[in-house]
Coordinates of C-alpha atoms in Angstrom, one line a residue:
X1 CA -19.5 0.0 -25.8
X2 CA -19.8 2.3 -22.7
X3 CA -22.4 4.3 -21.2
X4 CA -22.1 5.6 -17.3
X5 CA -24.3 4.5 -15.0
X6 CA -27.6 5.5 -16.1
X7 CA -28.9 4.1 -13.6
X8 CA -29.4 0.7 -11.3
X9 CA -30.0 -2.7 -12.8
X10 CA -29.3 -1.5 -16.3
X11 CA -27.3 -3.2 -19.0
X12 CA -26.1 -1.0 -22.0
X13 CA -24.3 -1.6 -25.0
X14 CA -24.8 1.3 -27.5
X15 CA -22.4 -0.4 -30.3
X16 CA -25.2 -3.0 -31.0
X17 CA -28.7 -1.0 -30.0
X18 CA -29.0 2.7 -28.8
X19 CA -31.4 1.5 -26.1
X20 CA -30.5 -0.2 -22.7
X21 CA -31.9 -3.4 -20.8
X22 CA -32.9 -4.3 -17.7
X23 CA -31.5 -7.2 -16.1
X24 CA -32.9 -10.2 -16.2
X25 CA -35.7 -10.5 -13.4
X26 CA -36.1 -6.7 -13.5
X27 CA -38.4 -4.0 -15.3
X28 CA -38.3 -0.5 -16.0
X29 CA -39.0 1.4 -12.8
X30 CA -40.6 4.8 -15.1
X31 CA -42.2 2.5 -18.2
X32 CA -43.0 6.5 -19.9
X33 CA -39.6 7.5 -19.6
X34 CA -38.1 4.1 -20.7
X35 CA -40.2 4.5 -24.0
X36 CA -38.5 7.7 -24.5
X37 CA -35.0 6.3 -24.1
X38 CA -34.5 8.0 -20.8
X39 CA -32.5 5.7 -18.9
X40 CA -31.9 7.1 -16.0
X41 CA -33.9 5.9 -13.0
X42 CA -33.0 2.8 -13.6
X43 CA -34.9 -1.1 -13.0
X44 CA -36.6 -2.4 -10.2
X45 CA -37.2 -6.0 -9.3
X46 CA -40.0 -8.0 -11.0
X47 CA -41.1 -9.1 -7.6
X48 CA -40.1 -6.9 -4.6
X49 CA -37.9 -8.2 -2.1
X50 CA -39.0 -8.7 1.3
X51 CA -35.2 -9.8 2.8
X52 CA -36.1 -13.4 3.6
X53 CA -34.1 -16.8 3.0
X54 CA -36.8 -17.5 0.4
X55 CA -34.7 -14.6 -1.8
X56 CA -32.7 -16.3 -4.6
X57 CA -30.0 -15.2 -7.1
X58 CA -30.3 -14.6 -10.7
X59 CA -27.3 -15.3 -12.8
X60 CA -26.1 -12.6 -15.3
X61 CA -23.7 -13.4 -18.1
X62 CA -20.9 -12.0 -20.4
X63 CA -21.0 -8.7 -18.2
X64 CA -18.7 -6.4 -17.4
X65 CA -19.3 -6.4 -13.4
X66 CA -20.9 -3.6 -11.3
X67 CA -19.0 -0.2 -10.0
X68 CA -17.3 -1.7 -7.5
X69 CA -17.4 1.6 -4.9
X70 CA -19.3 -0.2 -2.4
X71 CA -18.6 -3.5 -2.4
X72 CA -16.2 -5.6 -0.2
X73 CA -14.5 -8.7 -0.8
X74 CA -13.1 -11.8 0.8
X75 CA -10.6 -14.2 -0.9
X76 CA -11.2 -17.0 1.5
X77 CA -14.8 -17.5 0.1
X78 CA -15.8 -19.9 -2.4
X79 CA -18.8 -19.3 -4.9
X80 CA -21.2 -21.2 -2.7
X81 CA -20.0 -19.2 0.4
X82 CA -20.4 -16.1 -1.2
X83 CA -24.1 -17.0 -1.7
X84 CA -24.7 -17.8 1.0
X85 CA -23.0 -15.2 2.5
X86 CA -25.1 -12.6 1.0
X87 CA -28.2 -13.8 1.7
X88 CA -27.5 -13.1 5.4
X89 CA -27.0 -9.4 4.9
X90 CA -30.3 -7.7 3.6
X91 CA -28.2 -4.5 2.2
X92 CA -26.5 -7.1 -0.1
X93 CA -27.8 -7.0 -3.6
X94 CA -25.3 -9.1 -6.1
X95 CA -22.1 -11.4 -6.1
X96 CA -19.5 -12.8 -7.9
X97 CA -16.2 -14.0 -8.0
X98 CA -13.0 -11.9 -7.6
X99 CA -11.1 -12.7 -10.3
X100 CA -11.5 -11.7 -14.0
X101 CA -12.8 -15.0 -15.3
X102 CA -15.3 -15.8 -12.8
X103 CA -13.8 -19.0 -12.4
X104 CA -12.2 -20.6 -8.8
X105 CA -12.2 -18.5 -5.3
X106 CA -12.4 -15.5 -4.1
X107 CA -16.0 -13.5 -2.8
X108 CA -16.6 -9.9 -4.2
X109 CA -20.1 -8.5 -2.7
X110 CA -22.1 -6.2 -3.9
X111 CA -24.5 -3.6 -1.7
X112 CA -26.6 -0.9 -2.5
X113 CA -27.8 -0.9 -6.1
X114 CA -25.7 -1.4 -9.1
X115 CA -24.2 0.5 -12.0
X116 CA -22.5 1.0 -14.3
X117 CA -22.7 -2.4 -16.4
X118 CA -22.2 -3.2 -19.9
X119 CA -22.7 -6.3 -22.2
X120 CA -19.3 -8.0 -22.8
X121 CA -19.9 -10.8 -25.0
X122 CA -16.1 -12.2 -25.1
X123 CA -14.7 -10.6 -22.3
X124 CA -17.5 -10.3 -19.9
X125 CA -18.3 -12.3 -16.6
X126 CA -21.0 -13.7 -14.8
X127 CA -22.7 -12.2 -11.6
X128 CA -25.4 -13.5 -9.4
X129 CA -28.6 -10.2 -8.3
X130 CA -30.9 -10.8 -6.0
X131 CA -34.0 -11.4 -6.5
X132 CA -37.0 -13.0 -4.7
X133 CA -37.8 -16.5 -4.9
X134 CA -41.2 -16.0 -6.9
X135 CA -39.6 -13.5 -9.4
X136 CA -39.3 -14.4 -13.1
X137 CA -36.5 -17.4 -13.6
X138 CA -34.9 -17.2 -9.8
X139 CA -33.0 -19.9 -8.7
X140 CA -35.4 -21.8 -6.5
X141 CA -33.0 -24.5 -5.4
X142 CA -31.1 -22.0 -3.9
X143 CA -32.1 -22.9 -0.6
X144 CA -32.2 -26.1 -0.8
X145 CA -29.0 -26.8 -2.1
X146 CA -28.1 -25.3 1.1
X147 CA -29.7 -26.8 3.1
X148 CA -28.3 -30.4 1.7
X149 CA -25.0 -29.1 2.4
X150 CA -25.8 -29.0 5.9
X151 CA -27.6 -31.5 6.5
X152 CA -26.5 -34.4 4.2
X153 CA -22.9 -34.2 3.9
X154 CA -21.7 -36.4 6.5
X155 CA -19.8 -35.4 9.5
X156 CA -16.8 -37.5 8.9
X157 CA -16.2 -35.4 5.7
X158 CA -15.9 -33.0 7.4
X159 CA -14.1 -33.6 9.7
X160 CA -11.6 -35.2 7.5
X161 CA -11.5 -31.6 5.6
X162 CA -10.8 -29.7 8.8
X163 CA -8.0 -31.9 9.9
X164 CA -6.5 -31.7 6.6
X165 CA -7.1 -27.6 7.0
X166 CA -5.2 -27.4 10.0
X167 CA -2.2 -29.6 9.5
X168 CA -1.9 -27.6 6.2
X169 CA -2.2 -24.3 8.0
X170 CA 0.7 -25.2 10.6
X171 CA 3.1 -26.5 8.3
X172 CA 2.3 -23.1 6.2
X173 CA 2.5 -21.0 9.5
X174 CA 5.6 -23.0 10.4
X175 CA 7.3 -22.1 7.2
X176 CA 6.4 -18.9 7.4
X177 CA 8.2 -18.0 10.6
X178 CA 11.2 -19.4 9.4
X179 CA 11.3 -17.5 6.4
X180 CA 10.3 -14.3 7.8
X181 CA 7.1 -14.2 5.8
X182 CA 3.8 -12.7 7.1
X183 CA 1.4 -15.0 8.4
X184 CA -2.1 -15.4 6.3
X185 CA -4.3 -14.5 9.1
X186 CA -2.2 -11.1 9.3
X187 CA -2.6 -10.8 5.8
X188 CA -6.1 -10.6 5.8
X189 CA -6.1 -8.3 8.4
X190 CA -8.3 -5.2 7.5
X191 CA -8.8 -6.6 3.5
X192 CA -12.4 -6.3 4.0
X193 CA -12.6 -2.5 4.6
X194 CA -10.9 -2.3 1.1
X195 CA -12.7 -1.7 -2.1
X196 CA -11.7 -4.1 -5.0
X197 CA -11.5 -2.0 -8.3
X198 CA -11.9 -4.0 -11.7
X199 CA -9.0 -4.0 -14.2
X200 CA -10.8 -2.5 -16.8
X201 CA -11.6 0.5 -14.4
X202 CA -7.8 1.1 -13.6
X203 CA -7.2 0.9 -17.5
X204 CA -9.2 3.4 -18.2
X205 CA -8.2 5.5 -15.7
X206 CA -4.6 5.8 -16.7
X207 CA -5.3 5.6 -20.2
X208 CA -4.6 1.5 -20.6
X209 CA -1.0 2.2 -18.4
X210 CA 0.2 5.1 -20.7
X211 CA 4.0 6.0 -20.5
X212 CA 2.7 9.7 -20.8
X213 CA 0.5 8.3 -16.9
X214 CA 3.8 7.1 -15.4
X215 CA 4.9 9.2 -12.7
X216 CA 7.3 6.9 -11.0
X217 CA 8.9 3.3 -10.6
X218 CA 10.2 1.6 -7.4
X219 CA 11.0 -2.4 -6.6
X220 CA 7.0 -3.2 -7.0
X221 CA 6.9 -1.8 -10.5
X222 CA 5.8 1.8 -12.0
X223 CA 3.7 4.0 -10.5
X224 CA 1.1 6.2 -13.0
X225 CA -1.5 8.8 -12.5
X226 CA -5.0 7.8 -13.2
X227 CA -8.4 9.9 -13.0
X228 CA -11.4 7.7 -12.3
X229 CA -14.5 8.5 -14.0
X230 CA -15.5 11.3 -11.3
X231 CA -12.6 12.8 -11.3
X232 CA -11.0 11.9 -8.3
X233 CA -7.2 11.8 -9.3
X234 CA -5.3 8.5 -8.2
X235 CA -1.9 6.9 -8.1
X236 CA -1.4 3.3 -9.2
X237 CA 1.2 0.9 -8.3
X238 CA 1.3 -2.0 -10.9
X239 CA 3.7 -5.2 -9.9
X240 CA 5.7 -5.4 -12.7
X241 CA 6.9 -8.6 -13.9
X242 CA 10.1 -8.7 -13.0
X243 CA 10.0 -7.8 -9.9
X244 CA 11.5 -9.2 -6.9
X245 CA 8.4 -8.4 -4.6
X246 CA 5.3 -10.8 -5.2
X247 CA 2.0 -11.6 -4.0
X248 CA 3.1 -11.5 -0.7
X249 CA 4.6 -7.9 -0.4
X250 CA 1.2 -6.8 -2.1
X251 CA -0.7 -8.3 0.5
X252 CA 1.6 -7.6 3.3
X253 CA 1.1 -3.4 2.5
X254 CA -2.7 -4.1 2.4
X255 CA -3.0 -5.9 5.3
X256 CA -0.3 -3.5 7.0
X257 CA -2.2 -0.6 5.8
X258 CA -6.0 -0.7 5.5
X259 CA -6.2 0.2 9.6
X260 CA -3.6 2.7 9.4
X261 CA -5.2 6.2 9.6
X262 CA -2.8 9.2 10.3
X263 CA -2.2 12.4 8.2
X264 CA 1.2 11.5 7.6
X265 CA 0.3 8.0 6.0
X266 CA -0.3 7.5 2.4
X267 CA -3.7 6.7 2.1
X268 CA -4.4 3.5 0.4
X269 CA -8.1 3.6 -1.9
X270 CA -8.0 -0.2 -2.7
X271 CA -6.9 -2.9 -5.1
X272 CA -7.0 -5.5 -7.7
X273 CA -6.1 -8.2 -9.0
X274 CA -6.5 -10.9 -11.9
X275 CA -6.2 -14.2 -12.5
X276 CA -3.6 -13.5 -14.8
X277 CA -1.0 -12.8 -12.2
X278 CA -1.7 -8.5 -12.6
X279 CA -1.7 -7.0 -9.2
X280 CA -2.3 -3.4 -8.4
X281 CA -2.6 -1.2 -5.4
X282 CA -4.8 2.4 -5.6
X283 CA -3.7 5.4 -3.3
X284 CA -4.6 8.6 -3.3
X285 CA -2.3 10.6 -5.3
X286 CA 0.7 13.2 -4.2
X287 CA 0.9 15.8 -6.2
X288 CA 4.4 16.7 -5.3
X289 CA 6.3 13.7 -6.0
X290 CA 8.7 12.3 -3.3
X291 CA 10.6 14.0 -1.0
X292 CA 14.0 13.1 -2.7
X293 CA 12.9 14.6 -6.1
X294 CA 13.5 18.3 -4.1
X295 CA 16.5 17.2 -1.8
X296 CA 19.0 15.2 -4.0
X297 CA 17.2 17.4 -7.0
X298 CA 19.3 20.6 -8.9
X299 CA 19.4 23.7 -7.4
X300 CA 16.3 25.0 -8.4
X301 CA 14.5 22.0 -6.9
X302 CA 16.4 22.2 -3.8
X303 CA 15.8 26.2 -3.2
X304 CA 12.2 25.5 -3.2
X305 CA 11.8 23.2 -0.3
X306 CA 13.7 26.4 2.3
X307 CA 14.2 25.1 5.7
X308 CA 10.9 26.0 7.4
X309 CA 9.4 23.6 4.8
X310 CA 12.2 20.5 5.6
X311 CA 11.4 21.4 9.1
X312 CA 7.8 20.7 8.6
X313 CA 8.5 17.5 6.9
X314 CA 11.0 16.3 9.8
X315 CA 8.5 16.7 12.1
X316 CA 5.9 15.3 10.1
X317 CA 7.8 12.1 9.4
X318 CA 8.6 11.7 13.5
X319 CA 4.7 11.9 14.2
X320 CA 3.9 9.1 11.5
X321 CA 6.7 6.7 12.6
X322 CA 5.6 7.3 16.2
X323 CA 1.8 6.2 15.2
X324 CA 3.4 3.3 13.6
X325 CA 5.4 2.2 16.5
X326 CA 3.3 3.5 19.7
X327 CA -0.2 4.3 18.6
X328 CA -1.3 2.4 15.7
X329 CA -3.7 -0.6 16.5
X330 CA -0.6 -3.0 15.6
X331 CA 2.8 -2.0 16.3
X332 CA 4.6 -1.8 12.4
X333 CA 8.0 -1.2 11.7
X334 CA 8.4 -0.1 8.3
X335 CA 11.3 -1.7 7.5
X336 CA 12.5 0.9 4.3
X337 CA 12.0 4.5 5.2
X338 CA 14.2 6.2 3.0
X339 CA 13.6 9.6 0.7
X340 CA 11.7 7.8 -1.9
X341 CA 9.3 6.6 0.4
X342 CA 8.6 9.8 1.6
X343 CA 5.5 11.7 -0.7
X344 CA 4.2 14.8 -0.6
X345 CA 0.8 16.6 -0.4
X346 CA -0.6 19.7 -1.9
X347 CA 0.3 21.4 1.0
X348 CA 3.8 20.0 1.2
X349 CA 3.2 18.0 4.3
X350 CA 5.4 14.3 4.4
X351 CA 3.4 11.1 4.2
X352 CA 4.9 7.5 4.9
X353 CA 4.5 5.1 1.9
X354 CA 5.7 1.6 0.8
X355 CA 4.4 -1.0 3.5
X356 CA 5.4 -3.6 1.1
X357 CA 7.9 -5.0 3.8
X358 CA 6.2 -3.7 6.7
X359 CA 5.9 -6.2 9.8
X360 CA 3.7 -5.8 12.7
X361 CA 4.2 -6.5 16.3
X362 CA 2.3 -7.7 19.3
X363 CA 2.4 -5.6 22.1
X364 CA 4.8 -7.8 23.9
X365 CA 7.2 -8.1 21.2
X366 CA 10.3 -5.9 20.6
X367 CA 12.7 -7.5 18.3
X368 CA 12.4 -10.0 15.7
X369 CA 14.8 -11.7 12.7
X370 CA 14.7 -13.0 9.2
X371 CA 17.3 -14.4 7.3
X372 CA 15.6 -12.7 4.0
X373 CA 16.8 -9.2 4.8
X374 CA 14.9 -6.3 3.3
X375 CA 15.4 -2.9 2.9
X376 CA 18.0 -0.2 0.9
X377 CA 21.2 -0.1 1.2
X378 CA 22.3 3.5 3.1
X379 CA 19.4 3.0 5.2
X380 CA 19.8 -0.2 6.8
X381 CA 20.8 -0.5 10.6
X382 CA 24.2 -2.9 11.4
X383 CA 21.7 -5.0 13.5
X384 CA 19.4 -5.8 10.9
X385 CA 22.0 -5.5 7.5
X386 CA 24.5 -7.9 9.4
X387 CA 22.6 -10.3 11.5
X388 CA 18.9 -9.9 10.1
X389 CA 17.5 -8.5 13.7
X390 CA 14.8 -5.9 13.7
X391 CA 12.8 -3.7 15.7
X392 CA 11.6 -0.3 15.7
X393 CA 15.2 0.8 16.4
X394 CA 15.9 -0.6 13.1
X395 CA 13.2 2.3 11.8
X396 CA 15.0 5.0 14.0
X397 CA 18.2 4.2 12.4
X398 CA 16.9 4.9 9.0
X399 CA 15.0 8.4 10.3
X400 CA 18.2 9.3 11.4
X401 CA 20.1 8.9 8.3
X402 CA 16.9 10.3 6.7
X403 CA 16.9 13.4 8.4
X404 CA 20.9 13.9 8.1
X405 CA 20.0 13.7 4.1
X406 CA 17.4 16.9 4.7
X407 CA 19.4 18.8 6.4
X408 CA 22.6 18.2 4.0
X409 CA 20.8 17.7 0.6
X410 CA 23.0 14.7 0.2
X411 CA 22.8 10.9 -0.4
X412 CA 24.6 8.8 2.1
X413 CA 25.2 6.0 -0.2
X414 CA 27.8 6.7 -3.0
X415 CA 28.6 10.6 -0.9
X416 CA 32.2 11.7 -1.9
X417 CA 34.6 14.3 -0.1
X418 CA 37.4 15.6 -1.2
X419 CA 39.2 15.7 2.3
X420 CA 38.2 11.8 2.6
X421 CA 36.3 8.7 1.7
X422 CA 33.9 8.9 4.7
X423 CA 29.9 7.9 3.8
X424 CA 27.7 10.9 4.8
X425 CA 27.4 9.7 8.3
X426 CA 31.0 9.8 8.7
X427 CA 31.0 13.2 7.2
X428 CA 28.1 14.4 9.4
X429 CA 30.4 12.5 12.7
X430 CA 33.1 14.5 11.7
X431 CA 31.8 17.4 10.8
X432 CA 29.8 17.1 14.6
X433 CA 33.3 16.1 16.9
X434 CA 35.3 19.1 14.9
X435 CA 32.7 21.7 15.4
X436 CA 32.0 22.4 12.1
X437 CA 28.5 21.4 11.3
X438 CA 27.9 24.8 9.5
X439 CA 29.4 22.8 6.2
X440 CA 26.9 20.0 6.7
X441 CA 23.7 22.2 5.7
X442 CA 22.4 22.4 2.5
X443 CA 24.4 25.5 0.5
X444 CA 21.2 26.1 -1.1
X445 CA 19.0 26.3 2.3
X446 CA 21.3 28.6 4.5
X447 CA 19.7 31.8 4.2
X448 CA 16.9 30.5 5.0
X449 CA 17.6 28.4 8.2
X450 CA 17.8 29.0 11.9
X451 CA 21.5 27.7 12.2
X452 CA 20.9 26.9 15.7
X453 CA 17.9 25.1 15.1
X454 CA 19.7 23.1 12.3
X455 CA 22.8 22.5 14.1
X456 CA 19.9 20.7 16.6
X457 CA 18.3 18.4 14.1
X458 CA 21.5 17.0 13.0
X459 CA 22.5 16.4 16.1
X460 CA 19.2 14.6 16.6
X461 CA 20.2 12.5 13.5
X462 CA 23.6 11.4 15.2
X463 CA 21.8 10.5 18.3
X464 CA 19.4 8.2 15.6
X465 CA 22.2 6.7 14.0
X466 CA 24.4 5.4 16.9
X467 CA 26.0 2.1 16.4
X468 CA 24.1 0.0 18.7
X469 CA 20.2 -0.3 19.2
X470 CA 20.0 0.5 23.2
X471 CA 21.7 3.7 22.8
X472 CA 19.1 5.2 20.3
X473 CA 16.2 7.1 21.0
X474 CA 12.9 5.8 20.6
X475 CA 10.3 7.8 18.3
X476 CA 8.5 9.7 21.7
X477 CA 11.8 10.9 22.6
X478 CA 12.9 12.1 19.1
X479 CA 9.7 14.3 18.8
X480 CA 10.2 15.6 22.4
X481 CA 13.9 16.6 21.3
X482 CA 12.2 18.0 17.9
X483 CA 9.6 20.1 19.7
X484 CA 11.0 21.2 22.9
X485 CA 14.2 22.8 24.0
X486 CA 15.6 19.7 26.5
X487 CA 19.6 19.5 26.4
X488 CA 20.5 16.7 24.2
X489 CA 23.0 14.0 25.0
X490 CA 26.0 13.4 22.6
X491 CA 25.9 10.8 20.5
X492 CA 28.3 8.2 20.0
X493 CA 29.8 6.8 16.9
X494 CA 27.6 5.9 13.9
X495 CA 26.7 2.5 12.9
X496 CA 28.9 1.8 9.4
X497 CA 31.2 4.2 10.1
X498 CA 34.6 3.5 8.1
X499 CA 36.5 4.6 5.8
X500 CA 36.2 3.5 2.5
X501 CA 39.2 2.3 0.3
X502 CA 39.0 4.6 -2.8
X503 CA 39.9 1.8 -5.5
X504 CA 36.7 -0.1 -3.5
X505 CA 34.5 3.4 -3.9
X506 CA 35.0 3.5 -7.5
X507 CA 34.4 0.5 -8.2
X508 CA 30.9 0.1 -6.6
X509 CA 29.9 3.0 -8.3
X510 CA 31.2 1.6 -11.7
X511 CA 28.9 -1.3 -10.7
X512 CA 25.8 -0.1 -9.8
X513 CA 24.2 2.9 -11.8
X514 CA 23.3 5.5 -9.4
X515 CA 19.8 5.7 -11.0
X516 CA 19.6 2.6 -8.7
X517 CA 20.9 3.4 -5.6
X518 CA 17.2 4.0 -3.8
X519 CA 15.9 0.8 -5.2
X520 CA 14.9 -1.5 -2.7
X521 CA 17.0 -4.8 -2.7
X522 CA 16.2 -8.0 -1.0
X523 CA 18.9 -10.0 0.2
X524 CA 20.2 -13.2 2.5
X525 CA 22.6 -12.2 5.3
X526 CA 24.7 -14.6 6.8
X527 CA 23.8 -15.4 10.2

């Protein structure tokens, strides 16, 4: 039962009839054509519309719902407001609801003309096309239902559902703060420039979540490959059941991310979501995995990315945090940049992903807390890990450890010496007061790197990592270090630097599997 998008206002279903329909309130726009089952230019309306508030909405049923490429969404919206709100807009041309029943909230807008629909007798929705008032079956109380809502609803109702709006909002927004969750109107922030995609859509474009698709997992659930019907290659992030992260990480990274636009940002396509709990983010897709499938890879994988190339990406990662912090529109601080979370283009060039715990700042904040910390262990700053404070030094902490893992090819979590039972930033301390950085670089990099140049970067990385936020660099004066020959200070001591107990080493790694050890974790510090 598929045909694609013959053409606009078109209903197909080739399992029952090898001919196609026009909607209701529509006729073939090329009758000679039609009668030679040519398809392809499509329907026009029965009566032409002339934009007015006259227009009226005819409802189609058991559908599968238009291509969704240029449509936008709002969740707030109820059916009636969605009606109502595309009447105002001449360009709009259908609506419906966004979920996959059609029943309850949520506004999805259609503009332009539509394609791509099929008849769905069991698993099909209803959708609402314009059409003028005079046209064959419109709904001519259209306007006049809203007019009563206007008009004859009494002003005490409403009133009485305002009031009840706002208290509801504060005591959300109240709870909110204290819990360290986003705040609604920040999570709507920017969802309108998204495009929804259907479920079926995704489905089909990763071969109904094949395991042959997958190309990844992370604390949201797998990750798989999907090809949309032109072609375009795409990544999808599916919430998997069990995970820790819910509905408000996934709207957190679309409201975090929808405004971002650098070249080292993931790009996020859209989303979707169902009724049924599924929730799914679309991005365009890396072709070169993550940046810690080459670093903490085997040799071969490691030889490939030479140090011109982990140069590249160390500089590419400094420009995206600095839009974040300085430049963007909000101020963001990730909140878990780590290797994983690092993807890479065709070209090899880095791009930030993973805004799922992502907060923004107004431009006269600097430091916040949460007693639901966030994050990876390895990457975490003391401030934030111990007490629950962050702010963008938080971020600079985990560059710096970050970059210390380029340069060495080495985790810090679980990284064993022989000579002692240092982490990697006690290693890379070490290594930096005895003069002997030369053992810190990769093995499989050396040839290729400007020692000098190296011996630089980590030193950059030490200056990241210091113990206390006010003694770390800020993300304009890391790329001014990166680019530029200035003398750099020393760095003091690393935050988290001790030495473990060996018994206690052991047996962390007996308990968690280091396939693990770059999963994102969510846990309550003591405060």
């Amino acid at each position: 039962m598929f045909m694609h998008a013959v053409g606009h206002m078109v209903a197909c279903n080739i399992d029952s009839s090898s001919r196609c329909e026009c909607l209701h309130g529509f006729q073939p726009k090329n009758l000679n054509a039609w009668s030679n089952l040519n398809f392809t230019e499509g329907c026009v309306p029965v009566t032409e519309l002339n934009c007015s508030d006259k227009d009226g909405f005819m409802k189609q049923s058991n559908k599968k719902l238009p291509d969704t490429q240029h449509s936008q969404y709002n969740f707030s919206l109820n059916l009636r407001d969605c009606e109502r709100k595309c009447l105002e807009n001449c360009s709009c041309t259908a609506y419906a609801n966004t979920n996959v029943t059609g029943k309850g909230s949520g506004c999805l807008l259609w503009f332009r003309g539509l394609i791509d629909i099929r008849d769905q007798e069991r698993t099909g929705q209803d959708f609402y096309v314009r059409v003028a008032a005079s046209g064959s079956g419109a709904n001519s109380s259209s306007r006049a239902r809203r007019i009563a809502l206007v008009v004859v609803l009494p002003l005490v109702s409403i009133l009485t559902v305002v009031l009840g709006c706002y208290m509801w909002r504060a005591s959300k927004y109240r709870t909110q703060i204290a819990e360290g969750e986003p705040i609604e109107n920040e999570v709507d922030y920017g969802k309108e420039d998204l495009p929804f995609f259907d479920f079926r859509t995704i489905t089909n474009a990763t071969n109904n979540f094949s395991y042959n698709c997958k190309i990844g997992e992370g604390g949201f659930g797998p990750v798989y490959k999907g090809i949309l019907e032109d072609g375009k290659e795409i990544a999808v992030k599916r919430r998997s059941t069990c995970s820790t992260q819910g509905v408000e990480e996934f709207r957190n990274e679309v409201s975090c991310i929808a405004k971002l636009q650098h070249r080292n940002l993931v790009r996020l396509l859209g989303w979707s979501a169902t009724e049924e709990g599924e929730r799914m983010l679309v991005y365009e897709y890396m072709p070169n995995k993550s940046l810690d499938y080459f670093i903490f890879g085997d040799n071969e994988n490691k030889a490939s990315l030479d140090w011109p190339k982990r140069y590249n990406i160390i500089n590419g990662i400094v420009k995206g945090i600095l839009y974040l912090h300085e430049d963007s529109r909000l101020r963001v601080i990730h909140r878990d940049l780590k290797a994983s979370n690092i993807l890479l283009d065709y070209h090899m060039n880095p791009r930030i992903s993973d805004f799922g715990m992502a907060r923004s700042f107004g431009d006269s904040e600097t430091i916040s807390s949460t007693a639901r910390v966030v994050g990876t262990y390895g990457y975490m700053s003391p401030e934030y890990a111990i007490d629950g404070s962050f702010s963008i030094k938080s971020d600079v902490y985990s560059f710096g450890v970050l970059v210390i893992e380029i340069v060495s090819g080495k985790r810090n979590r679980f990284f064993t010496h022989s000579d002692h039972n240092l982490n990697l930033m006690g290693h890379a301390w070490t290594c930096y007061k005895e003069d002997r950085l030369s053992e810190l670089i990769d093995a499989s990099i050396l040839e290729s790197s400007d020692q000098d140049e190296a011996f630089r970067i980590i030193q950059i990385g030490l200056l990241c990592v210091q113990q206390y936020p006010e003694d770390r660099p800020n993300m304009s004066s890391v790329l001014m270090m990166l680019t530029s020959k200035v003398a750099l200070p020393h760095p003091k001591q690393p935050g988290f630097f001790a030495e473990r107990k060996l018994d206690e080493a052991d047996t962390s790694r007996s308990m968690l599997d280091l396939s693990l050890s770059n999963q994102t974790v969510t846990t309550v510090a003591p405060r």
